[in-house]
């Protein structure tokens, strides 16, 4: 958004005070807080916005779509095989920016009546950033276990924390590796649940190993894309982390989990699950061998290259932001014809 702001003025609109305050510490972009719908409608009426970008399908976000003069664009907040990525709500937007071929296929297959012309591939602009090493130096392999949360409903529940997490961590602690446990921030919010209990057990296991000099890491604060810089193998669930890691670090090991222990069925929804090493309750004893295969097996390495193209097309790292900005310009051109505007006039 800051890069886009160099070409077209950008304003970030928030509906909750806490999010507004957090954003003030992150960016110098102009921010607006419109808690009530009348405030929101008045704000749009007083400005000449041409396009609105939505990072999720939040209920209050849909109030902005009442403004018929704006091009409404959904970008989501990651490239993921989760069912939430193919919500029927996508039909409501004028354009849906997606990462690449996998997302287009996913939407066209699952969403009856969706206009395929709405789908625009822009790669993954957030992955064009600069990422730096944030972990202490260590001569051991760094294995990152980064599970997702359990979702809002069972259809979007892909977390491995409660069913596989403690066993994954126990296995890794018995190997000569440096373990980094980086759960989705919402895992620790699931109080009174099996996920919460397993998360606490995992933390206690790691803390116990560290008391004996293990030097393992538990973090929910460090930026995961920075953690990737020091990662040798990532173990994660069906979420956006797997594709992001695949895009940035195709040559490194990537292992998915399958909480449902139904690899064939899950593979129909996730090419990563179908083609890469997958941890299930039945094969978790093979995890050390799977780690080795993820790093050295030629067939697995070739599969990752194919999958990168499947999820992101032929985009190279650093090219997505330009595609994103051009897609925004094109959407505005489509909406307003061939009219041109000065830089001071574009929003």
Coordinates of C-alpha atoms in Angstrom, one line a residue:
X1 CA 0.0 0.0 0.0
X2 CA 2.9 2.4 0.7
X3 CA 4.3 1.6 -2.7
X4 CA 0.9 2.2 -4.3
X5 CA 0.7 5.5 -2.5
X6 CA 3.6 6.8 -4.5
X7 CA 1.4 6.5 -7.6
X8 CA -2.1 6.9 -6.3
X9 CA -3.0 8.4 -2.9
X10 CA -4.1 5.7 -0.4
X11 CA -6.2 6.1 2.7
X12 CA -6.6 3.2 5.1
X13 CA -10.1 3.0 6.6
X14 CA -10.8 1.2 9.9
X15 CA -14.0 0.2 11.6
X16 CA -12.6 -0.7 15.0
X17 CA -10.7 1.7 17.2
X18 CA -8.1 -0.9 18.3
X19 CA -7.1 -1.7 14.8
X20 CA -6.9 2.0 14.0
X21 CA -4.5 2.6 16.9
X22 CA -2.3 -0.4 16.0
X23 CA -2.0 0.9 12.4
X24 CA -0.8 4.3 13.6
X25 CA 2.4 2.6 14.9
X26 CA 2.9 0.8 11.6
X27 CA 2.6 3.3 8.8
X28 CA 2.6 7.0 7.9
X29 CA -0.2 6.5 5.4
X30 CA -3.3 8.5 6.2
X31 CA -5.8 6.6 8.4
X32 CA -9.5 7.1 8.9
X33 CA -11.7 5.7 11.7
X34 CA -15.4 5.2 10.8
X35 CA -17.0 3.1 13.4
X36 CA -20.7 3.7 12.5
X37 CA -22.2 3.3 9.1
X38 CA -23.3 6.9 8.9
X39 CA -19.7 8.0 9.6
X40 CA -18.5 5.7 6.8
X41 CA -21.1 6.9 4.3
X42 CA -20.3 10.5 5.1
X43 CA -16.6 9.9 4.7
X44 CA -17.1 8.4 1.2
X45 CA -19.4 11.2 0.2
X46 CA -16.8 13.9 1.2
X47 CA -14.1 12.2 -0.8
X48 CA -13.5 11.2 -4.4
X49 CA -12.4 7.6 -4.0
X50 CA -12.1 5.5 -7.1
X51 CA -11.3 2.0 -5.8
X52 CA -11.6 0.1 -2.5
X53 CA -9.4 -2.8 -1.5
X54 CA -10.7 -5.4 0.9
X55 CA -8.3 -7.8 2.8
X56 CA -11.1 -10.1 4.0
X57 CA -14.8 -10.8 3.9
X58 CA -15.5 -9.1 7.3
X59 CA -19.2 -8.4 7.8
X60 CA -18.7 -4.6 8.4
X61 CA -16.5 -4.4 5.3
X62 CA -19.6 -5.1 3.2
X63 CA -21.1 -1.8 4.3
X64 CA -18.5 -0.1 2.1
X65 CA -19.9 -1.9 -0.9
X66 CA -23.1 0.2 -0.7
X67 CA -21.1 2.9 -2.5
X68 CA -21.7 2.3 -6.2
X69 CA -19.2 4.8 -7.5
X70 CA -16.2 2.8 -6.3
X71 CA -14.5 -0.2 -7.8
X72 CA -14.6 -2.9 -5.1
X73 CA -11.6 -5.3 -5.1
X74 CA -11.0 -8.3 -2.9
X75 CA -7.4 -9.3 -2.3
X76 CA -7.7 -11.6 0.7
X77 CA -4.7 -11.8 3.0
X78 CA -2.8 -14.9 1.6
X79 CA -2.8 -17.7 -1.0
X80 CA -4.4 -20.6 0.7
X81 CA -6.2 -23.9 0.0
X82 CA -8.5 -23.3 2.9
X83 CA -12.2 -23.3 2.0
X84 CA -12.4 -19.7 3.3
X85 CA -10.5 -18.6 0.2
X86 CA -13.3 -19.7 -2.1
X87 CA -16.2 -18.0 -0.3
X88 CA -19.4 -17.3 -2.3
X89 CA -19.0 -13.8 -1.1
X90 CA -16.3 -13.2 -3.8
X91 CA -19.2 -12.8 -6.3
X92 CA -20.1 -9.5 -4.6
X93 CA -16.8 -7.7 -5.6
X94 CA -16.1 -6.1 -9.0
X95 CA -12.6 -7.7 -9.1
X96 CA -10.9 -10.5 -7.1
X97 CA -7.1 -10.3 -7.1
X98 CA -5.6 -13.7 -6.7
X99 CA -2.0 -15.1 -6.6
X100 CA -2.1 -17.3 -9.7
X101 CA -3.4 -20.3 -11.6
X102 CA -4.3 -22.4 -8.5
X103 CA -6.5 -19.7 -7.1
X104 CA -8.3 -19.1 -10.4
X105 CA -8.9 -22.9 -10.7
X106 CA -10.1 -23.1 -7.1
X107 CA -12.6 -20.3 -7.5
X108 CA -13.9 -21.3 -11.0
X109 CA -14.4 -24.9 -9.8
X110 CA -16.1 -24.2 -6.5
X111 CA -18.1 -21.0 -7.2
X112 CA -21.0 -21.7 -9.6
X113 CA -21.9 -18.5 -11.5
X114 CA -18.7 -16.6 -10.8
X115 CA -17.6 -14.4 -13.7
X116 CA -14.1 -15.6 -14.5
X117 CA -13.3 -12.1 -15.8
X118 CA -13.4 -10.9 -12.2
X119 CA -10.3 -13.0 -11.4
X120 CA -7.0 -11.1 -11.9
X121 CA -3.6 -12.7 -11.1
X122 CA -1.2 -10.4 -9.3
X123 CA 1.1 -12.8 -7.5
X124 CA 1.9 -12.0 -3.8
X125 CA 2.9 -8.4 -3.4
X126 CA 3.6 -8.8 0.4
X127 CA 6.4 -11.2 -0.5
X128 CA 8.2 -8.5 -2.4
X129 CA 9.4 -7.0 0.9
X130 CA 12.9 -7.1 2.5
X131 CA 13.3 -9.9 5.0
X132 CA 16.1 -10.3 7.5
X133 CA 17.5 -13.0 9.7
X134 CA 16.0 -12.7 13.2
X135 CA 17.0 -15.9 14.9
X136 CA 20.2 -16.5 16.9
X137 CA 23.0 -18.2 15.0
X138 CA 22.9 -22.0 15.4
X139 CA 24.9 -24.7 13.7
X140 CA 22.0 -27.2 13.8
X141 CA 19.3 -27.5 11.2
X142 CA 16.4 -25.1 11.9
X143 CA 13.0 -26.8 11.7
X144 CA 10.1 -24.5 12.0
X145 CA 6.8 -25.8 13.1
X146 CA 4.2 -23.2 12.2
X147 CA 0.6 -24.5 12.6
X148 CA -2.5 -22.6 11.8
X149 CA -5.5 -22.0 14.1
X150 CA -8.7 -24.0 14.0
X151 CA -10.8 -21.6 12.0
X152 CA -14.3 -20.4 12.5
X153 CA -15.9 -23.7 11.7
X154 CA -15.0 -27.4 11.1
X155 CA -14.8 -26.9 7.3
X156 CA -11.9 -24.5 7.8
X157 CA -10.3 -26.4 10.6
X158 CA -6.8 -27.5 9.4
X159 CA -4.8 -27.0 12.6
X160 CA -2.5 -29.9 13.6
X161 CA -1.9 -28.5 17.1
X162 CA -4.4 -30.7 18.9
X163 CA -4.0 -33.9 17.0
X164 CA -0.4 -34.0 15.8
X165 CA 1.4 -31.1 17.5
X166 CA 2.7 -32.7 20.6
X167 CA 4.0 -35.7 18.7
X168 CA 5.7 -33.5 16.1
X169 CA 7.4 -31.5 18.8
X170 CA 8.4 -34.6 20.8
X171 CA 10.0 -36.1 17.6
X172 CA 11.9 -32.9 16.7
X173 CA 13.2 -32.5 20.3
X174 CA 14.7 -35.9 20.1
X175 CA 16.7 -35.0 16.9
X176 CA 19.8 -32.8 16.6
X177 CA 17.9 -29.8 15.3
X178 CA 16.9 -26.3 16.5
X179 CA 13.1 -26.2 16.8
X180 CA 11.2 -23.0 16.3
X181 CA 7.6 -23.2 17.3
X182 CA 5.7 -20.4 15.7
X183 CA 1.9 -21.0 16.0
X184 CA -0.8 -18.8 14.4
X185 CA -1.4 -15.9 17.0
X186 CA -5.0 -17.1 17.4
X187 CA -4.0 -20.5 18.6
X188 CA -3.4 -19.2 22.1
X189 CA -6.8 -17.4 22.1
X190 CA -8.7 -20.7 21.9
X191 CA -9.2 -21.1 25.7
X192 CA -10.9 -24.1 27.1
X193 CA -10.3 -26.1 24.0
X194 CA -8.1 -29.1 22.9
X195 CA -6.1 -26.8 20.7
X196 CA -5.3 -24.5 23.7
X197 CA -4.4 -27.4 25.9
X198 CA -2.1 -28.9 23.2
X199 CA -0.5 -25.5 22.7
X200 CA 0.3 -25.3 26.4
X201 CA 1.7 -28.8 26.4
X202 CA 3.9 -28.0 23.4
X203 CA 5.3 -24.9 25.1
X204 CA 6.0 -26.8 28.3
X205 CA 7.9 -29.5 26.3
X206 CA 10.1 -26.9 24.6
X207 CA 10.7 -25.0 27.8
X208 CA 11.7 -28.2 29.5
X209 CA 14.2 -29.0 26.7
X210 CA 15.5 -25.4 26.9
X211 CA 16.1 -25.8 30.7
X212 CA 18.7 -28.5 29.7
X213 CA 20.3 -26.3 27.1
X214 CA 18.1 -27.0 24.1
X215 CA 18.2 -23.4 22.8
X216 CA 14.9 -23.9 20.9
X217 CA 12.6 -20.9 20.1
X218 CA 9.0 -20.2 20.9
X219 CA 7.6 -17.0 19.2
X220 CA 4.4 -15.5 18.0
X221 CA 5.9 -12.1 17.7
X222 CA 8.7 -12.4 15.2
X223 CA 7.6 -11.8 11.6
X224 CA 7.2 -15.3 10.1
X225 CA 8.7 -14.2 6.7
X226 CA 11.8 -13.1 8.6
X227 CA 11.9 -16.5 10.4
X228 CA 11.9 -18.2 6.9
X229 CA 15.3 -16.7 6.2
X230 CA 16.9 -19.1 8.7
X231 CA 14.6 -22.0 8.1
X232 CA 15.9 -25.3 6.6
X233 CA 12.5 -27.1 6.8
X234 CA 9.0 -25.8 7.4
X235 CA 6.3 -28.0 8.8
X236 CA 3.0 -26.3 8.6
X237 CA -0.8 -26.9 8.0
X238 CA -3.0 -26.1 5.0
X239 CA -2.8 -22.3 5.2
X240 CA -1.0 -19.4 3.4
X241 CA 2.3 -20.1 5.0
X242 CA 3.1 -23.2 2.9
X243 CA 2.6 -21.4 -0.5
X244 CA 4.4 -18.3 0.8
X245 CA 7.4 -20.4 1.9
X246 CA 7.3 -22.3 -1.4
X247 CA 7.4 -19.0 -3.3
X248 CA 10.3 -17.5 -1.4
X249 CA 12.3 -20.6 -0.6
X250 CA 11.6 -23.2 -3.3
X251 CA 14.8 -25.0 -2.6
X252 CA 14.1 -25.5 1.1
X253 CA 12.2 -28.4 2.7
X254 CA 8.4 -28.1 3.1
X255 CA 6.2 -30.6 4.8
X256 CA 2.4 -30.3 5.2
X257 CA 0.1 -31.9 7.8
X258 CA -3.2 -33.6 7.3
X259 CA -5.3 -33.6 10.4
X260 CA -8.0 -35.6 8.7
X261 CA -5.7 -38.5 7.8
X262 CA -7.3 -38.6 4.4
X263 CA -4.5 -37.6 2.1
X264 CA -6.3 -38.6 -1.1
X265 CA -9.4 -36.5 -0.3
X266 CA -7.4 -33.6 1.1
X267 CA -5.2 -33.7 -2.0
X268 CA -8.2 -32.9 -4.1
X269 CA -8.3 -29.5 -2.4
X270 CA -4.6 -28.9 -1.8
X271 CA -2.0 -29.7 -4.4
X272 CA 0.7 -29.2 -1.7
X273 CA -0.9 -32.0 0.4
X274 CA -1.2 -34.2 -2.7
X275 CA 2.4 -33.8 -3.9
X276 CA 4.6 -33.1 -1.0
X277 CA 5.4 -35.0 2.2
X278 CA 2.4 -35.1 4.5
X279 CA 2.4 -35.8 8.2
X280 CA -0.6 -37.8 9.5
X281 CA -1.4 -39.7 12.7
X282 CA -0.4 -42.9 10.9
X283 CA 3.0 -41.9 9.6
X284 CA 4.3 -39.5 12.1
X285 CA 7.0 -42.0 13.1
X286 CA 8.5 -41.3 9.7
X287 CA 8.9 -37.6 10.3
X288 CA 12.8 -37.7 10.5
X289 CA 12.9 -39.5 7.2
X290 CA 10.4 -37.0 5.7
X291 CA 12.6 -34.1 6.8
X292 CA 15.6 -35.7 5.0
X293 CA 13.6 -36.4 1.8
X294 CA 12.3 -32.8 1.8
X295 CA 15.8 -31.6 1.6
X296 CA 17.5 -34.1 -0.7
X297 CA 15.0 -36.1 -2.8
X298 CA 15.2 -35.0 -6.4
X299 CA 11.5 -35.9 -7.0
X300 CA 10.4 -33.8 -4.1
X301 CA 12.5 -30.8 -5.1
X302 CA 11.1 -31.0 -8.7
X303 CA 7.6 -31.2 -7.3
X304 CA 8.2 -27.9 -5.4
X305 CA 9.2 -26.2 -8.6
X306 CA 6.1 -27.3 -10.3
X307 CA 3.9 -26.3 -7.4
X308 CA 5.4 -22.8 -7.3
X309 CA 4.3 -22.3 -10.9
X310 CA 0.9 -23.8 -10.1
X311 CA 0.3 -21.4 -7.2
X312 CA 2.1 -18.3 -8.5
X313 CA 2.5 -18.6 -12.3
X314 CA 5.9 -17.5 -13.7
X315 CA 6.2 -14.5 -11.3
X316 CA 9.7 -14.0 -10.0
X317 CA 10.2 -12.6 -6.4
X318 CA 9.9 -8.8 -6.6
X319 CA 7.5 -8.6 -9.6
X320 CA 4.2 -8.9 -7.8
X321 CA 3.9 -5.3 -6.6
X322 CA 4.2 -4.0 -10.1
X323 CA 1.5 -6.4 -11.3
X324 CA -0.8 -5.4 -8.4
X325 CA -0.4 -1.7 -9.2
X326 CA -1.1 -2.2 -12.9
X327 CA -4.2 -4.3 -12.0
X328 CA -5.5 -1.5 -9.9
X329 CA -4.9 1.0 -12.7
X330 CA -6.6 -1.3 -15.2
X331 CA -9.6 -1.8 -13.0
X332 CA -10.0 2.0 -12.7
X333 CA -9.6 2.4 -16.5
X334 CA -12.3 -0.2 -17.1
X335 CA -14.6 1.6 -14.7
X336 CA -14.0 5.1 -16.0
X337 CA -13.1 4.5 -19.6
X338 CA -10.1 6.2 -21.1
X339 CA -10.2 9.4 -19.0
X340 CA -6.8 10.3 -17.5
X341 CA -6.3 12.1 -14.1
X342 CA -3.4 14.0 -12.7
X343 CA -1.4 12.4 -9.9
X344 CA -2.9 14.8 -7.4
X345 CA -6.4 13.6 -8.5
X346 CA -5.9 9.8 -8.4
X347 CA -7.1 7.8 -5.5

